[in-house]
mmCIF file of C-alpha atoms in Angstrom:
data_model
loop_
_atom_site.group_PDB
_atom_site.id
_atom_site.type_symbol
_atom_site.label_atom_id
_atom_site.label_comp_id
_atom_site.label_asym_id
_atom_site.label_seq_id
_atom_site.Cartn_x
_atom_site.Cartn_y
_atom_site.Cartn_z
ATOM 1 C CA HIS A 1 -40.922 60.803 14.203
ATOM 2 C CA VAL A 2 -38.549 62.284 11.673
ATOM 3 C CA TYR A 3 -36.636 64.699 13.925
ATOM 4 C CA PRO A 4 -34.784 64.020 17.204
ATOM 5 C CA GLN A 5 -36.348 67.220 18.576
ATOM 6 C CA ALA A 6 -39.580 65.227 18.991
ATOM 7 C CA ASP A 7 -38.220 64.090 22.371
ATOM 8 C CA LYS A 8 -38.632 67.682 23.660
ATOM 9 C CA LEU A 9 -42.294 68.019 22.686
ATOM 10 C CA ALA A 10 -44.995 67.853 25.349
ATOM 11 C CA THR A 11 -46.997 65.371 23.259
ATOM 12 C CA GLY A 12 -45.089 62.431 24.728
ATOM 13 C CA GLY A 13 -44.011 61.152 21.334
ATOM 14 C CA LYS A 14 -40.441 59.943 21.073
ATOM 15 C CA TYR A 15 -37.866 59.970 18.265
ATOM 16 C CA ARG A 16 -36.709 56.418 19.062
ATOM 17 C CA GLN A 17 -39.599 53.976 19.171
ATOM 18 C CA PRO A 18 -40.053 50.227 19.661
ATOM 19 C CA SER A 19 -40.977 48.280 16.535
ATOM 20 C CA ILE A 20 -44.047 46.223 15.737
ATOM 21 C CA LEU A 21 -43.941 42.899 13.902
ATOM 22 C CA SER A 22 -47.237 41.768 12.378
ATOM 23 C CA MET A 23 -47.792 38.127 11.452
ATOM 24 C CA ASN A 24 -50.100 36.962 8.668
ATOM 25 C CA GLN A 25 -52.655 34.564 10.153
ATOM 26 C CA ARG A 26 -53.552 33.211 6.673
ATOM 27 C CA ASP A 27 -57.194 34.224 7.072
ATOM 28 C CA GLY A 28 -56.985 37.805 5.803
ATOM 29 C CA THR A 29 -55.897 39.199 9.189
ATOM 30 C CA PHE A 30 -52.657 39.959 10.995
ATOM 31 C CA CYS A 31 -51.717 39.711 14.660
ATOM 32 C CA ASP A 32 -49.022 41.430 16.714
ATOM 33 C CA ALA A 33 -46.090 38.983 16.910
ATOM 34 C CA THR A 34 -43.539 41.416 18.338
ATOM 35 C CA ALA A 35 -43.183 39.499 21.620
ATOM 36 C CA GLN A 36 -42.508 36.241 19.715
ATOM 37 C CA SER A 37 -39.616 37.820 17.790
ATOM 38 C CA GLY A 38 -37.419 38.387 20.835
ATOM 39 C CA LYS A 39 -36.134 41.427 22.666
ATOM 40 C CA ALA A 40 -34.465 43.121 19.665
ATOM 41 C CA LEU A 41 -37.652 44.823 18.462
ATOM 42 C CA GLU A 42 -38.567 46.096 21.928
ATOM 43 C CA GLU A 43 -35.504 48.381 22.061
ATOM 44 C CA PRO A 44 -36.465 51.907 20.962
ATOM 45 C CA ARG A 45 -34.557 52.716 17.760
ATOM 46 C CA VAL A 46 -34.815 54.919 14.668
ATOM 47 C CA LEU A 47 -35.597 52.215 12.115
ATOM 48 C CA ARG A 48 -36.411 53.183 8.540
ATOM 49 C CA GLY A 49 -35.613 50.604 5.842
ATOM 50 C CA LEU A 50 -36.381 46.887 5.703
ATOM 51 C CA ALA A 51 -34.883 44.309 3.351
ATOM 52 C CA ALA A 52 -36.016 40.682 3.264
ATOM 53 C CA GLY A 53 -34.036 37.775 1.897
ATOM 54 C CA ASP A 54 -32.507 34.395 2.585
ATOM 55 C CA LEU A 55 -29.176 35.623 3.969
ATOM 56 C CA PHE A 56 -27.960 32.181 5.012
ATOM 57 C CA ASN A 57 -29.353 30.155 2.051
ATOM 58 C CA ASP A 58 -31.287 27.935 4.433
ATOM 59 C CA GLY A 59 -34.762 28.596 3.032
ATOM 60 C CA ASN A 60 -35.763 30.985 5.800
ATOM 61 C CA ILE A 61 -36.439 34.621 4.933
ATOM 62 C CA ASP A 62 -34.359 36.852 7.200
ATOM 63 C CA LEU A 63 -34.734 40.591 7.748
ATOM 64 C CA VAL A 64 -32.225 43.440 7.717
ATOM 65 C CA ILE A 65 -33.544 46.658 9.225
ATOM 66 C CA GLU A 66 -31.733 49.945 8.590
ATOM 67 C CA ASP A 67 -31.216 52.175 11.644
ATOM 68 C CA LEU A 68 -30.913 55.876 10.873
ATOM 69 C CA ASP A 69 -28.782 56.503 13.974
ATOM 70 C CA GLY A 70 -26.934 53.211 14.409
ATOM 71 C CA ALA A 71 -25.952 49.822 13.082
ATOM 72 C CA PRO A 72 -28.450 47.795 11.044
ATOM 73 C CA MET A 73 -30.362 45.048 12.802
ATOM 74 C CA ILE A 74 -30.355 41.513 11.379
ATOM 75 C CA LEU A 75 -33.228 39.286 12.398
ATOM 76 C CA ARG A 76 -32.373 35.678 11.588
ATOM 77 C CA ASN A 77 -35.340 33.445 10.911
ATOM 78 C CA ARG A 78 -34.753 30.003 12.422
ATOM 79 C CA GLY A 79 -37.818 28.595 10.632
ATOM 80 C CA VAL A 80 -40.062 25.730 11.624
ATOM 81 C CA SER A 81 -38.749 22.197 11.294
ATOM 82 C CA GLY A 82 -40.594 19.923 8.881
ATOM 83 C CA ASN A 83 -41.437 22.677 6.397
ATOM 84 C CA HIS A 84 -39.899 22.804 2.940
ATOM 85 C CA TRP A 85 -39.108 25.544 0.414
ATOM 86 C CA ILE A 86 -37.792 26.153 -3.058
ATOM 87 C CA GLY A 87 -36.130 29.172 -4.616
ATOM 88 C CA PHE A 88 -35.280 30.398 -8.106
ATOM 89 C CA GLU A 89 -32.564 32.790 -9.189
ATOM 90 C CA LEU A 90 -33.410 34.129 -12.638
ATOM 91 C CA GLN A 91 -31.233 35.731 -15.289
ATOM 92 C CA GLY A 92 -32.671 37.400 -18.355
ATOM 93 C CA THR A 93 -31.181 37.164 -21.839
ATOM 94 C CA LYS A 94 -33.815 39.003 -23.907
ATOM 95 C CA SER A 95 -35.219 40.546 -20.731
ATOM 96 C CA ASN A 96 -33.092 42.600 -18.368
ATOM 97 C CA ARG A 97 -30.226 40.638 -16.816
ATOM 98 C CA LEU A 98 -31.652 40.722 -13.259
ATOM 99 C CA ALA A 99 -35.076 39.583 -14.525
ATOM 100 C CA ILE A 100 -36.809 42.496 -12.785
ATOM 101 C CA GLY A 101 -40.514 42.121 -13.515
ATOM 102 C CA ALA A 102 -40.413 38.355 -14.129
ATOM 103 C CA ARG A 103 -43.283 36.415 -12.543
ATOM 104 C CA VAL A 104 -42.740 32.875 -11.299
ATOM 105 C CA GLN A 105 -45.755 30.673 -10.604
ATOM 106 C CA ILE A 106 -45.423 27.285 -8.944
ATOM 107 C CA THR A 107 -47.889 24.571 -8.065
ATOM 108 C CA ALA A 108 -47.154 22.086 -5.305
ATOM 109 C CA GLY A 109 -50.028 19.760 -4.497
ATOM 110 C CA ARG A 110 -53.173 21.864 -4.210
ATOM 111 C CA MET A 111 -51.263 25.092 -3.545
ATOM 112 C CA THR A 112 -50.398 27.639 -6.248
ATOM 113 C CA GLN A 113 -48.127 30.605 -5.510
ATOM 114 C CA THR A 114 -46.820 33.499 -7.586
ATOM 115 C CA GLU A 115 -43.790 35.697 -6.921
ATOM 116 C CA GLU A 116 -42.544 38.671 -8.922
ATOM 117 C CA VAL A 117 -38.902 39.730 -9.055
ATOM 118 C CA ARG A 118 -38.900 43.360 -7.895
ATOM 119 C CA SER A 119 -36.294 46.056 -7.527
ATOM 120 C CA GLY A 120 -36.272 48.385 -4.573
ATOM 121 C CA GLY A 121 -38.537 47.931 -1.628
ATOM 122 C CA SER A 122 -38.369 49.879 1.581
ATOM 123 C CA TYR A 123 -36.402 53.077 2.293
ATOM 124 C CA LEU A 124 -32.710 52.656 1.255
ATOM 125 C CA SER A 125 -33.252 48.888 0.979
ATOM 126 C CA GLN A 126 -33.219 46.102 -1.616
ATOM 127 C CA ASN A 127 -34.901 42.735 -1.089
ATOM 128 C CA ASP A 128 -33.407 39.457 -2.280
ATOM 129 C CA LEU A 129 -33.969 39.192 -6.046
ATOM 130 C CA ARG A 130 -34.493 35.424 -5.878
ATOM 131 C CA ALA A 131 -38.067 34.103 -5.959
ATOM 132 C CA HIS A 132 -38.724 32.115 -2.772
ATOM 133 C CA PHE A 133 -41.650 29.802 -2.075
ATOM 134 C CA GLY A 134 -42.652 28.082 1.138
ATOM 135 C CA LEU A 135 -43.898 24.560 0.413
ATOM 136 C CA GLY A 136 -45.084 23.543 3.876
ATOM 137 C CA ALA A 137 -45.057 19.739 4.089
ATOM 138 C CA ALA A 138 -44.742 19.273 0.305
ATOM 139 C CA THR A 139 -41.398 17.888 -0.860
ATOM 140 C CA LYS A 140 -41.821 18.437 -4.584
ATOM 141 C CA VAL A 141 -43.135 20.994 -7.042
ATOM 142 C CA ASP A 142 -45.603 19.895 -9.744
ATOM 143 C CA SER A 143 -45.199 22.827 -12.136
ATOM 144 C CA VAL A 144 -43.129 25.983 -12.624
ATOM 145 C CA GLU A 145 -43.961 28.714 -15.118
ATOM 146 C CA ILE A 146 -42.016 31.934 -15.658
ATOM 147 C CA ARG A 147 -43.421 34.980 -17.446
ATOM 148 C CA TRP A 148 -40.368 36.978 -18.472
ATOM 149 C CA PRO A 149 -40.444 40.776 -18.947
ATOM 150 C CA SER A 150 -39.726 40.171 -22.658
ATOM 151 C CA GLY A 151 -43.193 38.574 -22.902
ATOM 152 C CA ALA A 152 -41.871 35.022 -23.235
ATOM 153 C CA VAL A 153 -43.521 32.331 -21.135
ATOM 154 C CA GLU A 154 -41.342 29.411 -20.110
ATOM 155 C CA LYS A 155 -42.377 26.181 -18.422
ATOM 156 C CA ILE A 156 -39.554 24.716 -16.345
ATOM 157 C CA SER A 157 -39.102 20.967 -16.103
ATOM 158 C CA THR A 158 -39.777 19.669 -12.612
ATOM 159 C CA LYS A 159 -37.846 16.473 -13.285
ATOM 160 C CA ASP A 160 -35.003 16.339 -10.752
ATOM 161 C CA LEU A 161 -36.277 19.567 -9.182
ATOM 162 C CA LYS A 162 -35.760 19.150 -5.454
ATOM 163 C CA ALA A 163 -37.208 21.005 -2.511
ATOM 164 C CA ASP A 164 -35.006 22.864 -0.041
ATOM 165 C CA GLN A 165 -32.633 24.324 -2.612
ATOM 166 C CA PHE A 166 -32.216 27.134 -5.110
ATOM 167 C CA SER A 167 -32.391 26.530 -8.856
ATOM 168 C CA TYR A 168 -30.847 28.819 -11.438
ATOM 169 C CA VAL A 169 -32.849 29.670 -14.560
ATOM 170 C CA LEU A 170 -31.512 31.371 -17.673
ATOM 171 C CA GLU A 171 -34.190 32.879 -19.914
ATOM 172 C CA GLY A 172 -34.805 30.580 -22.880
ATOM 173 C CA ARG A 173 -32.568 27.807 -21.568
ATOM 174 C CA GLY A 174 -34.402 26.624 -18.457
ATOM 175 C CA ARG A 175 -32.545 25.401 -15.392
ATOM 176 C CA VAL A 176 -28.762 25.711 -15.605
ATOM 177 C CA GLU A 177 -25.830 25.020 -13.303
ATOM 178 C CA ALA A 178 -24.898 27.854 -10.945
ATOM 179 C CA LYS A 179 -21.734 29.745 -11.853
#
């Protein structure tokens, strides 16, 4: 509900409500995983915005949830041991500096994934601008291609590209050292 006065209505609806976390089952369906996430989501709150990103640079996507009437909630993802990841922080030169609209496609083994750098997201929220890919058991990436907003297409060398870390890519120059 939008207004605190909802608590006074005879309908039984409440202003503060528990949250629901849905988990992708990788078969086109989702299941309710709220109970697996811990007690934090069971507490009735006035949650509005959600931002996702790797807050601790450990390869796990964490969540920050904005509370209209209180402090934000941070849900730290502890991940699953044995799985790997790779991330890319892009910077445009001909394209916009934040590379908004860039599409990164990776192939690792028989798996191909695509991520787009997007601005905005949920209400009053901004997701991590880095492109993040879960690799599962794979420890290396076979190919990386970036389609920049300028229209340029850049293939990134996978030589010395390691799993479980972020790489920095400057449009037109490929991978560069982080500054």
